[in-house]
Short mmCIF file of C-alpha atoms in Angstrom, two decimals:
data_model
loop_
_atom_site.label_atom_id
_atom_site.label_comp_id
_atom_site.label_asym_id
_atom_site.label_seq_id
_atom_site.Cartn_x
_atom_site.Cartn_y
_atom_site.Cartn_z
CA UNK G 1 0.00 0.00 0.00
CA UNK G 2 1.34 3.16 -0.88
CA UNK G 3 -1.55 5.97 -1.92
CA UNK G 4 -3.76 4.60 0.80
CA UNK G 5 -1.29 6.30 3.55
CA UNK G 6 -1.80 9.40 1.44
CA UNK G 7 -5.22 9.49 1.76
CA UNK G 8 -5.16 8.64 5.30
CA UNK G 9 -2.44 11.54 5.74
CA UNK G 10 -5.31 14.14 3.61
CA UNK G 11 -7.54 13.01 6.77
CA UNK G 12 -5.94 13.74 9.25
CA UNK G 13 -5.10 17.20 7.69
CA UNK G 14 -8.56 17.97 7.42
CA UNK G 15 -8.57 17.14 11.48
CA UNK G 16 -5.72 18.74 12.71
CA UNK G 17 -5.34 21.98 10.43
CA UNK G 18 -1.87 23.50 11.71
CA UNK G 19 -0.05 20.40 10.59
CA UNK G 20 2.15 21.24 7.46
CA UNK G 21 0.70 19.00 5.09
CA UNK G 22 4.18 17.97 3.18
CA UNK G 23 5.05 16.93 6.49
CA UNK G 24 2.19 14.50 7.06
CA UNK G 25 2.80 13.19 3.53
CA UNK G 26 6.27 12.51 4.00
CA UNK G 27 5.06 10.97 8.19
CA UNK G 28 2.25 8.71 6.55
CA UNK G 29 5.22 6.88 4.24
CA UNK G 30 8.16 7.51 6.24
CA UNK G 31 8.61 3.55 7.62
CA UNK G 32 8.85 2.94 3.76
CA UNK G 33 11.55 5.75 2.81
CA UNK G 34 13.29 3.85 5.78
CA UNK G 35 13.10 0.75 4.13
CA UNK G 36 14.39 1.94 1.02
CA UNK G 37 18.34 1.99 1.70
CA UNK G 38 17.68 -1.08 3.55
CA UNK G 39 16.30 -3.01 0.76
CA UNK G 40 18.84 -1.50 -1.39
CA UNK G 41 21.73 -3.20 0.73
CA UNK G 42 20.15 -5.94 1.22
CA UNK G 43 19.50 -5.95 4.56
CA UNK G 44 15.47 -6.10 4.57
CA UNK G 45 14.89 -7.92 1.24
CA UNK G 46 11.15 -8.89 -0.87
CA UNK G 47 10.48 -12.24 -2.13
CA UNK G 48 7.98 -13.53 -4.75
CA UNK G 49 4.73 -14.32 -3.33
CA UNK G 50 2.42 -17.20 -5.27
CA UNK G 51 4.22 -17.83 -8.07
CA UNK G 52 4.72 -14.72 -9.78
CA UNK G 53 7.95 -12.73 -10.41
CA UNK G 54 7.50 -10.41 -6.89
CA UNK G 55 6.41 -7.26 -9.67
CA UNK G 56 2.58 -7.34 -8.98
CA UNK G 57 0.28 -5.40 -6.50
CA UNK G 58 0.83 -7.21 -3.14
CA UNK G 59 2.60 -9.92 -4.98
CA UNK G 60 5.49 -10.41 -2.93
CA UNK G 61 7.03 -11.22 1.11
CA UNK G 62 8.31 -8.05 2.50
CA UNK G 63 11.08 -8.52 5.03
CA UNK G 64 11.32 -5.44 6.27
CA UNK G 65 12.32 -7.11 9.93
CA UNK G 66 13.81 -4.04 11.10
CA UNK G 67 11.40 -1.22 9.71
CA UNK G 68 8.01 -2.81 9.36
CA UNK G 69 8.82 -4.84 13.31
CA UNK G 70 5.86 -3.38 15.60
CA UNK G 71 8.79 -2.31 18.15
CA UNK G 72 11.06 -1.06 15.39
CA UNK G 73 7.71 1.10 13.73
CA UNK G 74 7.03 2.51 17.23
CA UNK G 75 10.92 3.49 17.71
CA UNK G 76 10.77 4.89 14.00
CA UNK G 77 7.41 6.67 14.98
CA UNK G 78 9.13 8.10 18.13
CA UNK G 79 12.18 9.54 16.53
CA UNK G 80 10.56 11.36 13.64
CA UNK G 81 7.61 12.93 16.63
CA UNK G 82 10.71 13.62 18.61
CA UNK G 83 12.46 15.86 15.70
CA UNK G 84 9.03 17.31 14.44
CA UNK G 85 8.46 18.34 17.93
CA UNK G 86 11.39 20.69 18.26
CA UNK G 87 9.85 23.23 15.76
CA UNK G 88 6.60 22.55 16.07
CA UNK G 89 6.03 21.82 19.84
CA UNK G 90 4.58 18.87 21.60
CA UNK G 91 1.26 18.19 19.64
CA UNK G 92 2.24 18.43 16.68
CA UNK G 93 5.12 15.85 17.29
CA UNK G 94 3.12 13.37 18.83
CA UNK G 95 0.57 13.63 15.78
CA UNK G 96 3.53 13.43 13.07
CA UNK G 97 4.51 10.60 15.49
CA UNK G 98 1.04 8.75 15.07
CA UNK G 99 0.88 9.60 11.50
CA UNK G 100 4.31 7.44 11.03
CA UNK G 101 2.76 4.50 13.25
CA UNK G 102 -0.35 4.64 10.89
CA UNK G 103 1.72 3.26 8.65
CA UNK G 104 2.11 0.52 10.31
CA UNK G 105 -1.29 -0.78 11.35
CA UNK G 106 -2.52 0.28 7.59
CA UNK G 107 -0.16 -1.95 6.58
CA UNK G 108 -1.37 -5.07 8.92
CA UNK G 109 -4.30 -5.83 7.29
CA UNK G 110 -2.96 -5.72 3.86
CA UNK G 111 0.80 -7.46 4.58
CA UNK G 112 1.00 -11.25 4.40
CA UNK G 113 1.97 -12.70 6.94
CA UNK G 114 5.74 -10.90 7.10
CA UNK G 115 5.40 -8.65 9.60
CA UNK G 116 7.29 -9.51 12.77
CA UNK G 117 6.63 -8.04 16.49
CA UNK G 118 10.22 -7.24 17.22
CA UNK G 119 12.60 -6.01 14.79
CA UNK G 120 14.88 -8.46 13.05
CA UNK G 121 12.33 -11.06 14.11
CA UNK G 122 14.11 -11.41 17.14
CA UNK G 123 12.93 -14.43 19.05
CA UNK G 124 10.78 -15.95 16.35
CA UNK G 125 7.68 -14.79 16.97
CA UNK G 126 4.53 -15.29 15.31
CA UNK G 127 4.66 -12.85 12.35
CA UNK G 128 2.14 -10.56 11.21
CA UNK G 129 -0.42 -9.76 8.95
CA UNK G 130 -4.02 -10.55 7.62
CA UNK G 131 -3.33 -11.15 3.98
CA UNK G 132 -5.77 -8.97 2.03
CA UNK G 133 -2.96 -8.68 -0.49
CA UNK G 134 -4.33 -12.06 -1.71
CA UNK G 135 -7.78 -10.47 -2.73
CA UNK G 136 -6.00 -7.74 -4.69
CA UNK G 137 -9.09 -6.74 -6.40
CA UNK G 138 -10.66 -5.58 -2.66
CA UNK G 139 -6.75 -4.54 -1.40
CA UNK G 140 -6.83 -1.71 -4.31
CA UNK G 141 -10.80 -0.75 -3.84
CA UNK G 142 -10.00 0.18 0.01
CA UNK G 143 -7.33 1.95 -1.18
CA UNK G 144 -8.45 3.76 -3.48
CA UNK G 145 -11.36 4.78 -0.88
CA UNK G 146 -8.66 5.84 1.54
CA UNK G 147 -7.59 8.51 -1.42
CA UNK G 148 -11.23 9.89 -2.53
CA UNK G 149 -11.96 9.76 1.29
CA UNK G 150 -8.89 11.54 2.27
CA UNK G 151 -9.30 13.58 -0.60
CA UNK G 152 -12.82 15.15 0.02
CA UNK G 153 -12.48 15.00 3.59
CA UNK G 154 -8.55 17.19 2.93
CA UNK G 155 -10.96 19.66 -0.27
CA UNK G 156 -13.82 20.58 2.53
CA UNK G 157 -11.23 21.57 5.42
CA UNK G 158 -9.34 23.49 2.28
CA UNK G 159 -12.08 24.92 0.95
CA UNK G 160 -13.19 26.66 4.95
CA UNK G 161 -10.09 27.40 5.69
CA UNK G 162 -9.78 29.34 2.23
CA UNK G 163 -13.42 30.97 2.98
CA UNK G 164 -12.49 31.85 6.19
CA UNK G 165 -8.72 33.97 4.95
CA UNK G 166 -11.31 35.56 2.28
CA UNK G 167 -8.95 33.46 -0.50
CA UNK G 168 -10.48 31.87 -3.51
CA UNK G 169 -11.87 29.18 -3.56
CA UNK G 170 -9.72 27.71 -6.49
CA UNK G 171 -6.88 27.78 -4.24
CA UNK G 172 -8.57 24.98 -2.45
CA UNK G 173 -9.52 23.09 -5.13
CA UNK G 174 -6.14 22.79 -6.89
CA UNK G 175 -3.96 20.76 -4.31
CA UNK G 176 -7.44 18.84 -3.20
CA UNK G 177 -7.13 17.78 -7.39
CA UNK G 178 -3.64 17.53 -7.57
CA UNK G 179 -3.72 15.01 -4.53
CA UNK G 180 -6.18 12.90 -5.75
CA UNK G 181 -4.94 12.69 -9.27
CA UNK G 182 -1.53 11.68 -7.61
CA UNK G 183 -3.42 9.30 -5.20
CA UNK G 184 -5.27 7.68 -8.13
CA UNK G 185 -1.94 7.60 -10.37
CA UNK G 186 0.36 5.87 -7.97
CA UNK G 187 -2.76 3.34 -7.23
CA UNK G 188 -2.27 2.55 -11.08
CA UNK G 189 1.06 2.62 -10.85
CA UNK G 190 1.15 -0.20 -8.06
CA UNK G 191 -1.10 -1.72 -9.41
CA UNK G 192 0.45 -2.28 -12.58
CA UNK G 193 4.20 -3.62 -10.70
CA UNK G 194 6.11 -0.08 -11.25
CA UNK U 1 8.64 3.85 -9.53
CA UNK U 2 4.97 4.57 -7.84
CA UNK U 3 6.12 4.95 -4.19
CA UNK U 4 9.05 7.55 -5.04
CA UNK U 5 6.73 9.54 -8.00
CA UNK U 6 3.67 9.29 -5.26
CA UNK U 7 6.03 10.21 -2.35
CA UNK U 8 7.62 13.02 -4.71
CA UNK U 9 4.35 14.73 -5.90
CA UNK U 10 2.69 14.33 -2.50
CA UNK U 11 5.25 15.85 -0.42
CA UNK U 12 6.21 18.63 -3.34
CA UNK U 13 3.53 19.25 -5.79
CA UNK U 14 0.52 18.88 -2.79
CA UNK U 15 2.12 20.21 0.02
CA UNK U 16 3.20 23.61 -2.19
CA UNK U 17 -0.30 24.06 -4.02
CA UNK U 18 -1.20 23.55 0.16
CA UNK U 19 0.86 26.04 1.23
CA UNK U 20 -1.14 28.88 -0.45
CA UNK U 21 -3.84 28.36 1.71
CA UNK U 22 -4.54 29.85 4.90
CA UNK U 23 -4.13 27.37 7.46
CA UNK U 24 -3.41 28.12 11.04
CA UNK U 25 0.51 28.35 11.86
CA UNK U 26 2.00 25.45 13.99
CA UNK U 27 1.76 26.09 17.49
CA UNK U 28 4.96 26.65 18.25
CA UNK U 29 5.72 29.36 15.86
CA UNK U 30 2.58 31.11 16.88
CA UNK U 31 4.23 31.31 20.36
CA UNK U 32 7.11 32.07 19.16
CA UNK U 33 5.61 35.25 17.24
CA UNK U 34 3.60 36.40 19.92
CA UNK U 35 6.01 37.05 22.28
#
């Protein structure tokens, strides 16, 4: 899941108003741009799941043991709150601290079962995750529901906040489009294997 | 390719069209220009 964290991110926007937005985009994805390097040197690796080549939508066995671990998401979750905090004070760092941890339990019900409790699946336990992945049809639909969700919910907030500064109104309506146009495009995207 | 364009145009392209709008300042900085 990628653009479903996006739309979840637009949400929350439209609930808590003073958080920069870019930030909350970059919070709602950040356990992934974590994983990146780490795939990259091979120290969290994917694997193909069901046959395929590993390309598809949900088609593959994440090991991301160190940044998709529950305790390793809450540490990641508590380090970016804790930096966000010192410009932004206390609430806002706890809420760009949740926003990172959403990641996480977005990610539970889609993962197969990959996701372990503590981080390099230290001690074996049972791993994590419900597998919706394997109904990709129904994976992308509540997906794509967390973007035009997100979306609307982010355009109405935009759209009051722009009536109430005496702005126009088009200034609302242009980053509500351009999100959901980029929500919708990296949904195809995905769901294509790119 | 769709996580780093998504991640790209989210963070950029949204959050600048966003930042012409309005919205209250982050608490801290509204303390820090009140006083």
């Amino acid at each position: 899941m990628i653009a479903g964290h996006f739309g979840f991110a637009a949400a929350v926007k439209s609930r808590v108003p003073a958080a920069p937005t870019w930030c909350l985009m970059l919070a709602s994805v950040w356990l992934d741009v974590v994983f990146v390097p780490l795939l990259a040197s091979g120290v969290e690796t994917m694997v193909p799941f069901g046959g395929g080549n590993g390309k598809g939508y949900g088609a593959a066995i994440i090991h991301a043991d160190w940044t998709h671990s529950l305790v390793g998401a809450l540490v990641i979750s508590a380090v970016f709150g804790i930096v966000c905090a010192i410009p932004w004070g206390r609430v806002l760092g706890a809420v760009m601290g949740a926003m990172v941890f959403s990641h996480w339990l977005l990610d539970l019900p889609m993962h197969h079962q990959d996701m372990p409790i503590l981080p390099a699946n230290a001690g074996h336990l049972p791993l994590l995750g419900f597998g919706l992945w394997s109904l990709p049809a129904l994976a992308a639909v509540l997906e794509l529901a967390l973007v035009l969700g997100g979306g609307w919910l982010y355009w109405r907030a935009a759209v009051a906040v722009a009536s109430r500064g005496g702005v126009q109104q088009k200034r609302a309506n242009l980053p509500a489009i351009a999100f959901v146009a980029t929500g919708v495009l990296t949904l195809a995207l995905n769901l294509i294997g790119q | 390719m769709s996580f780093v364009l998504g991640t790209l145009l989210c963070v950029f392209l949204v959050g600048r069209l966003d930042a012409r709008l309005p919205w209250p300042a982050p608490a801290a900085k509204r303390e820090g220009g009140a006083s």
